[in-house]
Amino acid sequence: MLPPVRLSRFELVSCVQRIVGRHLDAGCCEPNETPSPARVDPREVLAYLRRHPAAESPDWVMRADAMDAQLLVVASTWDRWRSERYHLRGGLADGLFYDQMGAVLGLGRESHRRTENDPRPARRRRTGRGDPHQPARARLATLSDLLRHDDPNPDLSRGVRRENEVELEDPRWTWVIDHREQLGHVSYQLAAAAGRHGVTSRWVDELIADVDSDAVSPATPAVLGLAIAEVRTARAVVELTTTHAVHRILLTGEALRCQFSGIGCHAHWQSAPPPTDVASLVREIAHRRDRLGDSRLDHLPSPEVAEPAMVLAFLRRSPCTNRAARALDHLAGLQLCNALWWQDRAAELTALRAGLKIGSPRDVLRRQLGAVHAITRGQGVQDRFDRLAGLAEFGQPDEKQGREARRIRTAPANAEDHWVAANQAAIDQVAFALLSMTSALVVPEEEREWLDLLALERKDGTYTRSSLVTIAYAAEEVQAALGSGAKVPSIEVKKILDAVDALPTVKRIRAATNTVDYEL
């Protein structure tokens, strides 16, 4: 799976400038309420969009905001990956083991453990004697591959772009050389589309200048991203609701950028990490720093108002001088990355929900929303939204549990749970009939294990899906006792066994226990 597009800080600043300019022109907010592009934080801008939705603005402003919001979501994702890699590497340098850090991230042998308020689904305990360090080691390897060529602050001026010398050892140069023709084709097509729709863009001109001068370099995908963003959010283009040639060019360009971001790496849908109490974590950090007499403690945010990103910035700017305390700070940093994961997923869900409400299900906007995530179909965007909604409602982001969480159709196990919960009286009636029949039978104690279990479950008064298995095997014990010559009316027995077989799954279990004689 390809990672999302890799965003430079210049692209992020341009995104915020576009949002601020649109909102000021449309009168969505006051000038003093807009975020500052100079000290931009993608999470703060997403929070601003939630506080100031463009509901009363022209439709094109809402559509452009929805597309720029996905860029902010991607920027938050890359920022979290950088923080997690920083604390994993720092923890190893300060004496932590992989299994210690994996336990904090919800990886390894103890990943099945759940606290009382843990929103994640139950998971079976891992078995076997696998290496306890492997899950965290694999996570660090994946993050190292993702961020191997990460350069969040490149200089995109024309002179610096053209001073770059070709380095064939760098896989980015190899990729650019191999895709030079495709980059040129997309650039010319994008310039032609901008001209048809009357869009003037500085970065489209820069892109064409690089292609004409044969000065394509690893900085070209960033310039292509700036040009795509300007054309995609221009009013003349964003007002189009059906697929035009310009949309196909935009999707092709974003697909190339995702391929460039995925050089030598892959991304995957990360399972939900353990939830984090940020306030308690900040108090622990403050207590450690206070005991060590750290004069920088005043820069640590207050526990009541602390945001995970703010605390992570403090830990990176002000590392502790004591190695043992610094190791504990790295563990705290990984827990804060868990909190960021939940925060970013909630922000992405809100941004997608706002975007999917715009227009019809066949609106071209849906494909545009998924382009930065390497999603090429509108249905893929809907699937991502359903998966995120399932995470928020059930705590189930795993693809293996996607069918149930995304509500495409009810999973068989879930259907049985609902049926058992709705038919407690009918199950109790069948259990009572089976247990009443045993009074007329002579069943040795060593052969009535399932009947005794059924009696205990009936005494508790609550039946679950596993009770159906208990009833199935209890019926087998009753039928085995009937074969020993007990005097019980056959009509009554048949009625009870028919009632047992009418329960879900029971007939299949009973049939599986019967031996079959094959004639050779």
Short mmCIF file of C-alpha atoms in Angstrom, two decimals:
data_model
loop_
_atom_site.label_atom_id
_atom_site.label_comp_id
_atom_site.label_asym_id
_atom_site.label_seq_id
_atom_site.Cartn_x
_atom_site.Cartn_y
_atom_site.Cartn_z
CA MET A 1 0.00 0.00 0.00
CA LEU A 2 1.42 3.38 -1.00
CA PRO A 3 1.78 6.06 1.68
CA PRO A 4 0.00 9.41 1.32
CA VAL A 5 1.69 12.24 -0.54
CA ARG A 6 4.73 13.69 1.17
CA LEU A 7 4.10 17.37 1.97
CA SER A 8 6.75 20.04 2.37
CA ARG A 9 6.29 22.92 4.78
CA PHE A 10 5.94 25.30 1.86
CA GLU A 11 2.95 23.28 0.60
CA LEU A 12 1.42 23.38 4.07
CA VAL A 13 1.86 27.16 4.31
CA SER A 14 0.30 27.58 0.86
CA CYS A 15 -2.64 25.42 1.91
CA VAL A 16 -3.29 27.60 4.97
CA GLN A 17 -2.97 30.77 2.90
CA ARG A 18 -5.61 29.48 0.47
CA ILE A 19 -8.01 28.65 3.30
CA VAL A 20 -7.53 32.02 4.98
CA GLY A 21 -7.94 33.90 1.70
CA ARG A 22 -11.17 32.07 0.82
CA HIS A 23 -12.69 32.58 4.26
CA LEU A 24 -11.85 36.29 4.37
CA ASP A 25 -13.31 36.83 0.89
CA ALA A 26 -16.46 34.88 1.80
CA GLY A 27 -16.83 36.53 5.22
CA CYS A 28 -16.72 33.24 7.14
CA CYS A 29 -14.76 34.75 10.02
CA GLU A 30 -13.06 37.85 11.32
CA PRO A 31 -9.45 38.59 10.30
CA ASN A 32 -8.23 38.14 13.90
CA GLU A 33 -9.71 34.61 14.05
CA THR A 34 -7.78 33.13 11.13
CA PRO A 35 -4.69 30.95 11.71
CA SER A 36 -1.31 32.43 10.95
CA PRO A 37 0.53 30.76 8.03
CA ALA A 38 3.84 31.88 9.58
CA ARG A 39 3.57 29.43 12.53
CA VAL A 40 1.29 26.88 10.97
CA ASP A 41 0.19 23.70 12.75
CA PRO A 42 -2.03 21.39 10.64
CA ARG A 43 -4.02 20.26 13.69
CA GLU A 44 -4.76 23.84 14.69
CA VAL A 45 -5.98 24.62 11.18
CA LEU A 46 -8.23 21.53 11.21
CA ALA A 47 -9.64 22.72 14.54
CA TYR A 48 -10.20 26.14 12.96
CA LEU A 49 -12.14 24.54 10.07
CA ARG A 50 -14.32 22.70 12.58
CA ARG A 51 -15.01 25.93 14.48
CA HIS A 52 -15.70 27.95 11.31
CA PRO A 53 -17.46 25.69 8.79
CA ALA A 54 -18.27 27.38 5.50
CA ALA A 55 -21.90 26.26 5.66
CA GLU A 56 -23.32 29.68 4.71
CA SER A 57 -20.62 30.40 2.13
CA PRO A 58 -20.77 29.65 -1.58
CA ASP A 59 -20.68 25.97 -2.43
CA TRP A 60 -17.27 26.21 -4.08
CA VAL A 61 -15.70 27.41 -0.80
CA MET A 62 -16.99 24.31 1.02
CA ARG A 63 -15.67 22.05 -1.73
CA ALA A 64 -12.23 23.68 -1.73
CA ASP A 65 -12.07 23.51 2.09
CA ALA A 66 -12.87 19.79 1.98
CA MET A 67 -9.93 19.12 -0.37
CA ASP A 68 -7.47 21.29 1.55
CA ALA A 69 -8.56 19.62 4.81
CA GLN A 70 -7.26 16.30 3.46
CA LEU A 71 -3.86 17.89 2.89
CA LEU A 72 -3.87 18.96 6.55
CA VAL A 73 -4.79 15.41 7.60
CA VAL A 74 -1.85 14.05 5.60
CA ALA A 75 0.50 16.63 7.12
CA SER A 76 -0.63 15.54 10.61
CA THR A 77 0.08 11.91 9.72
CA TRP A 78 3.65 12.60 8.59
CA ASP A 79 4.25 14.72 11.70
CA ARG A 80 3.12 11.87 13.94
CA TRP A 81 5.35 9.40 12.12
CA ARG A 82 8.34 11.70 12.67
CA SER A 83 7.60 11.99 16.39
CA GLU A 84 7.16 8.24 16.81
CA ARG A 85 10.43 7.47 15.03
CA TYR A 86 12.24 10.10 17.12
CA HIS A 87 11.13 8.55 20.41
CA LEU A 88 11.74 4.97 19.26
CA ARG A 89 15.30 5.83 18.27
CA GLY A 90 15.82 7.92 21.39
CA GLY A 91 14.51 5.15 23.63
CA LEU A 92 16.96 2.65 22.14
CA ALA A 93 19.83 5.10 22.58
CA ASP A 94 18.91 5.63 26.25
CA GLY A 95 18.76 1.95 27.16
CA LEU A 96 15.16 0.91 26.51
CA PHE A 97 14.37 -2.45 24.92
CA TYR A 98 12.11 -3.04 21.95
CA ASP A 99 9.59 -5.01 24.01
CA GLN A 100 9.25 -2.13 26.51
CA MET A 101 8.44 0.35 23.76
CA GLY A 102 6.24 -2.17 21.95
CA ALA A 103 4.13 -2.65 25.09
CA VAL A 104 3.51 1.13 25.19
CA LEU A 105 2.47 1.10 21.51
CA GLY A 106 0.14 -1.87 22.01
CA LEU A 107 2.42 -4.33 20.19
CA GLY A 108 3.80 -7.71 21.18
CA ARG A 109 2.74 -10.45 23.54
CA GLU A 110 0.67 -8.23 25.83
CA SER A 111 -1.28 -6.56 23.04
CA HIS A 112 -4.42 -8.49 24.06
CA ARG A 113 -4.66 -6.77 27.44
CA ARG A 114 -7.44 -4.21 27.83
CA THR A 115 -8.15 -1.74 30.63
CA GLU A 116 -11.63 -0.98 31.86
CA ASN A 117 -12.20 2.06 29.63
CA ASP A 118 -10.27 0.76 26.62
CA PRO A 119 -12.38 1.35 23.45
CA ARG A 120 -10.47 -1.24 21.42
CA PRO A 121 -12.07 -4.61 20.65
CA ALA A 122 -11.02 -7.72 22.54
CA ARG A 123 -8.18 -9.65 20.96
CA ARG A 124 -7.13 -13.20 21.62
CA ARG A 125 -3.85 -13.73 23.42
CA ARG A 126 -0.87 -14.28 21.18
CA THR A 127 0.56 -17.79 21.35
CA GLY A 128 3.92 -19.27 20.52
CA ARG A 129 7.46 -18.33 21.42
CA GLY A 130 8.03 -15.54 18.95
CA ASP A 131 10.64 -12.87 19.49
CA PRO A 132 9.06 -10.31 21.90
CA HIS A 133 11.19 -7.56 20.36
CA GLN A 134 10.10 -8.17 16.77
CA PRO A 135 6.85 -6.09 16.63
CA ALA A 136 8.49 -2.85 17.82
CA ARG A 137 11.57 -3.57 15.70
CA ALA A 138 9.34 -3.96 12.64
CA ARG A 139 7.51 -0.71 13.47
CA LEU A 140 10.80 1.20 13.68
CA ALA A 141 11.97 -0.36 10.41
CA THR A 142 8.75 0.68 8.68
CA LEU A 143 9.01 4.25 9.99
CA SER A 144 12.69 4.42 9.02
CA ASP A 145 11.81 3.38 5.46
CA LEU A 146 8.96 5.89 5.29
CA LEU A 147 11.13 8.77 6.51
CA ARG A 148 14.43 7.78 4.89
CA HIS A 149 14.14 10.55 2.29
CA ASP A 150 12.03 12.90 4.38
CA ASP A 151 12.84 16.57 3.90
CA PRO A 152 10.02 18.67 5.36
CA ASN A 153 11.72 22.03 4.64
CA PRO A 154 13.17 21.94 1.12
CA ASP A 155 14.21 25.10 -0.68
CA LEU A 156 11.94 25.27 -3.75
CA SER A 157 13.40 28.39 -5.33
CA ARG A 158 14.28 27.93 -8.99
CA GLY A 159 18.00 28.50 -8.53
CA VAL A 160 18.35 25.93 -5.74
CA ARG A 161 16.23 23.38 -7.62
CA ARG A 162 18.52 23.58 -10.62
CA GLU A 163 21.74 23.46 -8.60
CA ASN A 164 20.98 19.89 -7.52
CA GLU A 165 23.44 17.47 -9.06
CA VAL A 166 22.34 14.07 -10.32
CA GLU A 167 23.13 11.34 -7.78
CA LEU A 168 22.37 7.93 -9.23
CA GLU A 169 22.93 6.34 -5.81
CA ASP A 170 19.90 8.27 -4.53
CA PRO A 171 16.73 6.28 -5.38
CA ARG A 172 14.80 9.55 -5.68
CA TRP A 173 16.97 10.57 -8.65
CA THR A 174 16.51 7.13 -10.17
CA TRP A 175 12.75 7.45 -9.85
CA VAL A 176 12.72 10.96 -11.37
CA ILE A 177 14.84 9.82 -14.33
CA ASP A 178 12.61 6.79 -14.92
CA HIS A 179 9.43 8.91 -14.74
CA ARG A 180 10.72 11.99 -16.54
CA GLU A 181 8.41 11.44 -19.51
CA GLN A 182 5.32 10.96 -17.32
CA LEU A 183 6.16 14.07 -15.27
CA GLY A 184 6.51 16.09 -18.47
CA HIS A 185 3.21 14.79 -19.88
CA VAL A 186 1.31 15.61 -16.65
CA SER A 187 2.92 19.07 -16.47
CA TYR A 188 1.91 20.03 -20.01
CA GLN A 189 -1.58 18.64 -19.58
CA LEU A 190 -1.98 20.50 -16.29
CA ALA A 191 -0.85 23.76 -17.89
CA ALA A 192 -3.31 23.23 -20.76
CA ALA A 193 -6.17 22.53 -18.32
CA ALA A 194 -5.29 25.64 -16.29
CA GLY A 195 -5.42 27.70 -19.47
CA ARG A 196 -8.79 26.27 -20.51
CA HIS A 197 -10.35 27.14 -17.14
CA GLY A 198 -8.67 30.54 -16.81
CA VAL A 199 -6.53 29.60 -13.80
CA THR A 200 -3.33 31.59 -13.34
CA SER A 201 -0.76 29.80 -11.21
CA ARG A 202 2.84 30.70 -10.47
CA TRP A 203 3.69 27.07 -9.72
CA VAL A 204 2.29 25.79 -13.01
CA ASP A 205 4.67 28.22 -14.73
CA GLU A 206 7.56 27.01 -12.55
CA LEU A 207 6.72 23.40 -13.38
CA ILE A 208 6.67 24.04 -17.12
CA ALA A 209 9.95 25.98 -16.88
CA ASP A 210 11.64 22.98 -15.21
CA VAL A 211 10.31 20.54 -17.79
CA ASP A 212 11.24 22.75 -20.75
CA SER A 213 14.76 23.22 -19.36
CA ASP A 214 15.13 19.52 -18.61
CA ALA A 215 15.76 20.49 -14.98
CA VAL A 216 13.53 17.86 -13.41
CA SER A 217 14.83 16.88 -9.95
CA PRO A 218 13.58 15.33 -6.67
CA ALA A 219 12.11 18.76 -5.89
CA THR A 220 9.80 18.51 -8.93
CA PRO A 221 7.09 16.43 -7.17
CA ALA A 222 6.79 19.18 -4.52
CA VAL A 223 6.41 21.82 -7.26
CA LEU A 224 3.87 19.55 -8.97
CA GLY A 225 1.95 19.33 -5.68
CA LEU A 226 1.82 23.13 -5.36
CA ALA A 227 0.59 23.45 -8.95
CA ILE A 228 -2.04 20.73 -8.49
CA ALA A 229 -3.35 22.34 -5.29
CA GLU A 230 -3.71 25.74 -6.93
CA VAL A 231 -5.56 24.35 -9.96
CA ARG A 232 -7.72 21.94 -7.94
CA THR A 233 -9.01 24.61 -5.54
CA ALA A 234 -9.50 27.34 -8.16
CA ARG A 235 -13.15 28.37 -8.32
CA ALA A 236 -13.55 27.54 -12.02
CA VAL A 237 -12.36 23.95 -11.41
CA VAL A 238 -13.79 23.23 -7.99
CA GLU A 239 -17.32 24.14 -9.12
CA LEU A 240 -17.29 21.26 -11.63
CA THR A 241 -19.33 18.34 -10.26
CA THR A 242 -18.80 15.83 -13.09
CA THR A 243 -15.52 14.35 -14.31
CA HIS A 244 -13.62 16.52 -16.80
CA ALA A 245 -10.18 16.18 -18.35
CA VAL A 246 -8.70 18.43 -15.67
CA HIS A 247 -9.79 16.01 -12.95
CA ARG A 248 -8.09 13.09 -14.68
CA ILE A 249 -4.87 15.08 -14.91
CA LEU A 250 -5.09 16.04 -11.23
CA LEU A 251 -5.59 12.40 -10.21
CA THR A 252 -2.69 11.26 -12.41
CA GLY A 253 -0.43 13.89 -10.87
CA GLU A 254 -1.34 12.90 -7.30
CA ALA A 255 -0.79 9.24 -8.18
CA LEU A 256 2.74 10.09 -9.33
CA ARG A 257 3.39 11.98 -6.10
CA CYS A 258 2.20 9.00 -4.03
CA GLN A 259 4.58 6.75 -5.98
CA PHE A 260 7.41 9.18 -5.23
CA SER A 261 6.50 9.15 -1.52
CA GLY A 262 6.52 5.34 -1.55
CA ILE A 263 10.09 4.91 -2.82
CA GLY A 264 11.57 1.99 -0.87
CA CYS A 265 8.75 1.84 1.68
CA HIS A 266 5.10 0.95 2.25
CA ALA A 267 2.33 2.05 4.57
CA HIS A 268 -0.44 0.02 6.18
CA TRP A 269 -3.60 0.52 8.17
CA GLN A 270 -2.30 0.73 11.73
CA SER A 271 -4.26 -1.06 14.45
CA ALA A 272 -5.60 1.17 17.19
CA PRO A 273 -3.00 1.83 19.93
CA PRO A 274 -3.90 1.96 23.64
CA PRO A 275 -5.72 5.14 24.73
CA THR A 276 -3.72 7.70 26.67
CA ASP A 277 -4.61 9.99 29.57
CA VAL A 278 -2.64 13.06 28.51
CA ALA A 279 -3.21 15.02 31.74
CA SER A 280 -1.82 12.21 33.93
CA LEU A 281 1.14 11.82 31.60
CA VAL A 282 1.96 15.54 31.78
CA ARG A 283 1.83 15.40 35.59
CA GLU A 284 4.31 12.50 35.59
CA ILE A 285 6.68 14.41 33.29
CA ALA A 286 6.38 17.54 35.45
CA HIS A 287 7.04 15.52 38.64
CA ARG A 288 10.22 13.99 37.15
CA ARG A 289 11.52 17.33 35.92
CA ASP A 290 10.71 18.97 39.25
CA ARG A 291 12.68 16.33 41.18
CA LEU A 292 15.67 16.94 38.91
CA GLY A 293 15.37 20.70 39.31
CA ASP A 294 14.84 21.35 35.58
CA SER A 295 14.61 25.11 35.00
CA ARG A 296 12.70 24.55 31.73
CA LEU A 297 9.70 23.11 33.56
CA ASP A 298 7.83 26.40 33.08
CA HIS A 299 7.67 25.69 29.34
CA LEU A 300 5.69 22.48 29.90
CA PRO A 301 1.96 23.04 29.21
CA SER A 302 -0.50 22.79 32.08
CA PRO A 303 -2.03 19.28 32.43
CA GLU A 304 -5.57 20.66 32.15
CA VAL A 305 -5.03 22.28 28.74
CA ALA A 306 -2.11 20.26 27.35
CA GLU A 307 -2.40 18.94 23.80
CA PRO A 308 -0.30 15.91 22.80
CA ALA A 309 1.49 17.85 20.05
CA MET A 310 2.43 20.62 22.51
CA VAL A 311 3.93 18.16 25.00
CA LEU A 312 5.81 16.32 22.24
CA ALA A 313 7.29 19.63 21.09
CA PHE A 314 8.43 20.32 24.67
CA LEU A 315 10.09 16.90 24.98
CA ARG A 316 11.98 17.45 21.72
CA ARG A 317 13.02 21.03 22.48
CA SER A 318 13.95 20.33 26.11
CA PRO A 319 15.41 16.82 26.47
CA CYS A 320 16.21 15.79 30.02
CA THR A 321 19.88 15.71 31.01
CA ASN A 322 19.44 12.59 33.16
CA ARG A 323 19.57 9.43 31.02
CA ALA A 324 17.09 7.40 33.10
CA ALA A 325 14.58 10.25 33.16
CA ARG A 326 15.13 10.82 29.44
CA ALA A 327 14.29 7.17 28.76
CA LEU A 328 11.03 7.56 30.69
CA ASP A 329 10.34 10.71 28.68
CA HIS A 330 10.71 8.68 25.48
CA LEU A 331 8.14 6.18 26.77
CA ALA A 332 5.86 9.11 27.58
CA GLY A 333 6.48 10.45 24.05
CA LEU A 334 5.32 7.17 22.53
CA GLN A 335 2.16 7.31 24.65
CA LEU A 336 1.58 10.86 23.40
CA CYS A 337 1.96 9.53 19.83
CA ASN A 338 -0.85 7.09 20.67
CA ALA A 339 -2.98 10.05 21.77
CA LEU A 340 -2.12 11.83 18.51
CA TRP A 341 -3.22 8.75 16.57
CA TRP A 342 -6.70 8.88 18.10
CA GLN A 343 -6.86 12.66 17.69
CA ASP A 344 -5.80 12.52 14.04
CA ARG A 345 -8.28 9.76 13.22
CA ALA A 346 -11.12 11.78 14.78
CA ALA A 347 -10.06 14.86 12.79
CA GLU A 348 -9.89 12.85 9.55
CA LEU A 349 -13.32 11.38 10.21
CA THR A 350 -14.79 14.86 10.72
CA ALA A 351 -13.11 16.19 7.56
CA LEU A 352 -14.30 13.24 5.45
CA ARG A 353 -17.83 13.48 6.84
CA ALA A 354 -18.00 17.15 5.87
CA GLY A 355 -16.66 16.38 2.38
CA LEU A 356 -18.97 13.43 1.71
CA LYS A 357 -22.02 15.51 2.60
CA ILE A 358 -21.30 17.79 -0.35
CA GLY A 359 -22.91 16.93 -3.66
CA SER A 360 -24.21 13.57 -4.86
CA PRO A 361 -22.59 10.14 -4.41
CA ARG A 362 -21.28 10.35 -7.98
CA ASP A 363 -19.73 13.77 -7.47
CA VAL A 364 -16.13 13.98 -8.71
CA LEU A 365 -15.22 15.56 -5.37
CA ARG A 366 -15.11 12.10 -3.76
CA ARG A 367 -12.27 10.94 -5.98
CA GLN A 368 -10.43 14.19 -5.38
CA LEU A 369 -10.67 13.72 -1.61
CA GLY A 370 -8.92 10.36 -1.79
CA ALA A 371 -6.17 11.34 -4.23
CA VAL A 372 -3.71 12.45 -1.52
CA HIS A 373 -4.22 9.11 0.28
CA ALA A 374 -3.38 7.07 -2.85
CA ILE A 375 -7.08 6.18 -3.20
CA THR A 376 -8.17 6.21 -6.83
CA ARG A 377 -11.90 5.48 -6.55
CA GLY A 378 -14.79 7.31 -4.92
CA GLN A 379 -15.91 4.07 -3.27
CA GLY A 380 -12.46 3.79 -1.71
CA VAL A 381 -13.04 7.12 0.03
CA GLN A 382 -16.41 5.88 1.31
CA ASP A 383 -14.75 2.69 2.57
CA ARG A 384 -12.13 4.72 4.40
CA PHE A 385 -14.85 6.82 6.01
CA ASP A 386 -16.80 3.72 7.05
CA ARG A 387 -13.68 2.20 8.54
CA LEU A 388 -12.97 5.38 10.53
CA ALA A 389 -16.60 5.55 11.66
CA GLY A 390 -16.35 1.95 12.82
CA LEU A 391 -13.23 2.86 14.79
CA ALA A 392 -15.00 5.75 16.52
CA GLU A 393 -18.10 3.69 17.29
CA PHE A 394 -16.67 0.24 18.00
CA GLY A 395 -12.91 0.73 18.35
CA GLN A 396 -12.34 -1.64 15.41
CA PRO A 397 -9.98 -0.19 12.79
CA ASP A 398 -8.55 -3.56 11.73
CA GLU A 399 -9.23 -4.59 8.15
CA LYS A 400 -9.98 -8.14 9.34
CA GLN A 401 -12.95 -6.79 11.27
CA GLY A 402 -13.87 -4.30 8.56
CA ARG A 403 -17.01 -6.07 7.36
CA GLU A 404 -18.70 -5.77 10.73
CA ALA A 405 -17.45 -2.27 11.52
CA ARG A 406 -18.27 -0.88 8.07
CA ARG A 407 -21.77 -2.41 8.23
CA ILE A 408 -21.65 -3.74 4.69
CA ARG A 409 -23.51 -6.73 6.00
CA THR A 410 -23.83 -8.18 9.45
CA ALA A 411 -21.13 -10.68 10.31
CA PRO A 412 -22.39 -14.19 11.25
CA ALA A 413 -21.07 -14.07 14.80
CA ASN A 414 -22.61 -10.66 15.36
CA ALA A 415 -25.96 -11.91 13.97
CA GLU A 416 -25.96 -14.81 16.44
CA ASP A 417 -25.24 -12.45 19.34
CA HIS A 418 -28.21 -10.28 18.37
CA TRP A 419 -30.47 -13.34 17.96
CA VAL A 420 -29.46 -14.79 21.35
CA ALA A 421 -30.00 -11.44 23.08
CA ALA A 422 -33.47 -11.11 21.52
CA ASN A 423 -34.60 -14.71 22.18
CA GLN A 424 -33.60 -15.37 25.78
CA ALA A 425 -37.07 -16.70 26.66
CA ALA A 426 -37.13 -19.20 23.77
CA ILE A 427 -33.66 -20.49 24.68
CA ASP A 428 -34.68 -20.82 28.32
CA GLN A 429 -37.75 -22.82 27.30
CA VAL A 430 -35.63 -25.29 25.30
CA ALA A 431 -33.09 -25.58 28.13
CA PHE A 432 -35.88 -26.24 30.65
CA ALA A 433 -37.33 -28.97 28.40
CA LEU A 434 -33.95 -30.69 28.06
CA LEU A 435 -33.25 -30.58 31.78
CA SER A 436 -36.77 -31.78 32.63
CA MET A 437 -36.29 -34.80 30.37
CA THR A 438 -33.25 -35.91 32.37
CA SER A 439 -35.49 -36.76 35.34
CA ALA A 440 -36.90 -39.70 33.30
CA LEU A 441 -33.46 -40.77 32.10
CA VAL A 442 -30.65 -42.64 33.79
CA VAL A 443 -27.52 -40.67 32.81
CA PRO A 444 -24.31 -41.54 34.68
CA GLU A 445 -22.57 -38.54 36.28
CA GLU A 446 -19.45 -38.97 34.12
CA GLU A 447 -21.62 -38.71 30.97
CA ARG A 448 -23.65 -35.61 31.80
CA GLU A 449 -21.03 -32.89 31.65
CA TRP A 450 -22.92 -30.68 29.18
CA LEU A 451 -26.25 -31.11 30.96
CA ASP A 452 -24.64 -29.90 34.18
CA LEU A 453 -23.16 -26.90 32.36
CA LEU A 454 -26.58 -26.12 30.91
CA ALA A 455 -28.11 -26.29 34.37
CA LEU A 456 -25.54 -23.78 35.65
CA GLU A 457 -26.18 -21.40 32.74
CA ARG A 458 -29.93 -21.61 33.29
CA LYS A 459 -29.39 -20.85 36.97
CA ASP A 460 -27.45 -17.71 36.02
CA GLY A 461 -30.40 -16.64 33.86
CA THR A 462 -28.36 -15.20 30.96
CA TYR A 463 -27.59 -17.02 27.73
CA THR A 464 -24.82 -16.16 25.26
CA ARG A 465 -23.75 -17.45 21.87
CA SER A 466 -21.70 -20.19 23.56
CA SER A 467 -24.92 -21.40 25.21
CA LEU A 468 -26.01 -22.72 21.79
CA VAL A 469 -22.98 -25.02 21.79
CA THR A 470 -23.84 -26.16 25.33
CA ILE A 471 -27.42 -26.96 24.27
CA ALA A 472 -26.21 -28.88 21.21
CA TYR A 473 -23.95 -31.19 23.20
CA ALA A 474 -26.48 -31.51 26.02
CA ALA A 475 -29.00 -32.75 23.45
CA GLU A 476 -26.43 -35.31 22.30
CA GLU A 477 -26.10 -36.57 25.89
CA VAL A 478 -29.90 -36.88 26.13
CA GLN A 479 -30.10 -38.74 22.83
CA ALA A 480 -27.31 -41.11 23.93
CA ALA A 481 -29.24 -41.87 27.14
CA LEU A 482 -32.39 -42.62 25.11
CA GLY A 483 -30.49 -45.30 23.22
CA SER A 484 -29.87 -47.13 26.50
CA GLY A 485 -33.56 -48.10 26.78
CA ALA A 486 -35.05 -45.33 28.92
CA LYS A 487 -38.86 -45.22 28.96
CA VAL A 488 -39.76 -41.77 27.66
CA PRO A 489 -42.58 -41.07 25.14
CA SER A 490 -40.97 -40.85 21.69
CA ILE A 491 -43.37 -38.11 20.50
CA GLU A 492 -42.36 -35.81 23.37
CA VAL A 493 -38.66 -36.50 22.75
CA LYS A 494 -39.00 -35.70 19.05
CA LYS A 495 -40.71 -32.39 19.80
CA ILE A 496 -37.95 -31.35 22.19
CA LEU A 497 -35.14 -32.34 19.82
CA ASP A 498 -36.87 -30.54 16.94
CA ALA A 499 -37.02 -27.43 19.13
CA VAL A 500 -33.30 -27.84 19.88
CA ASP A 501 -32.44 -28.18 16.17
CA ALA A 502 -34.45 -25.04 15.39
CA LEU A 503 -31.93 -22.92 17.28
CA PRO A 504 -29.19 -21.28 15.14
CA THR A 505 -26.03 -23.38 14.62
CA VAL A 506 -27.25 -26.20 16.88
CA LYS A 507 -28.36 -28.58 14.11
CA ARG A 508 -25.05 -28.14 12.29
CA ILE A 509 -23.08 -28.89 15.48
CA ARG A 510 -25.15 -31.98 16.24
CA ALA A 511 -24.77 -33.27 12.69
CA ALA A 512 -21.01 -32.82 12.89
CA THR A 513 -20.82 -35.04 15.98
CA ASN A 514 -22.52 -38.00 14.28
CA THR A 515 -20.22 -40.63 12.82
CA VAL A 516 -20.65 -41.59 9.19
CA ASP A 517 -20.12 -45.16 7.94
CA TYR A 518 -18.69 -45.37 4.44
CA GLU A 519 -19.21 -48.46 2.29
CA LEU A 520 -16.14 -49.42 0.30
#
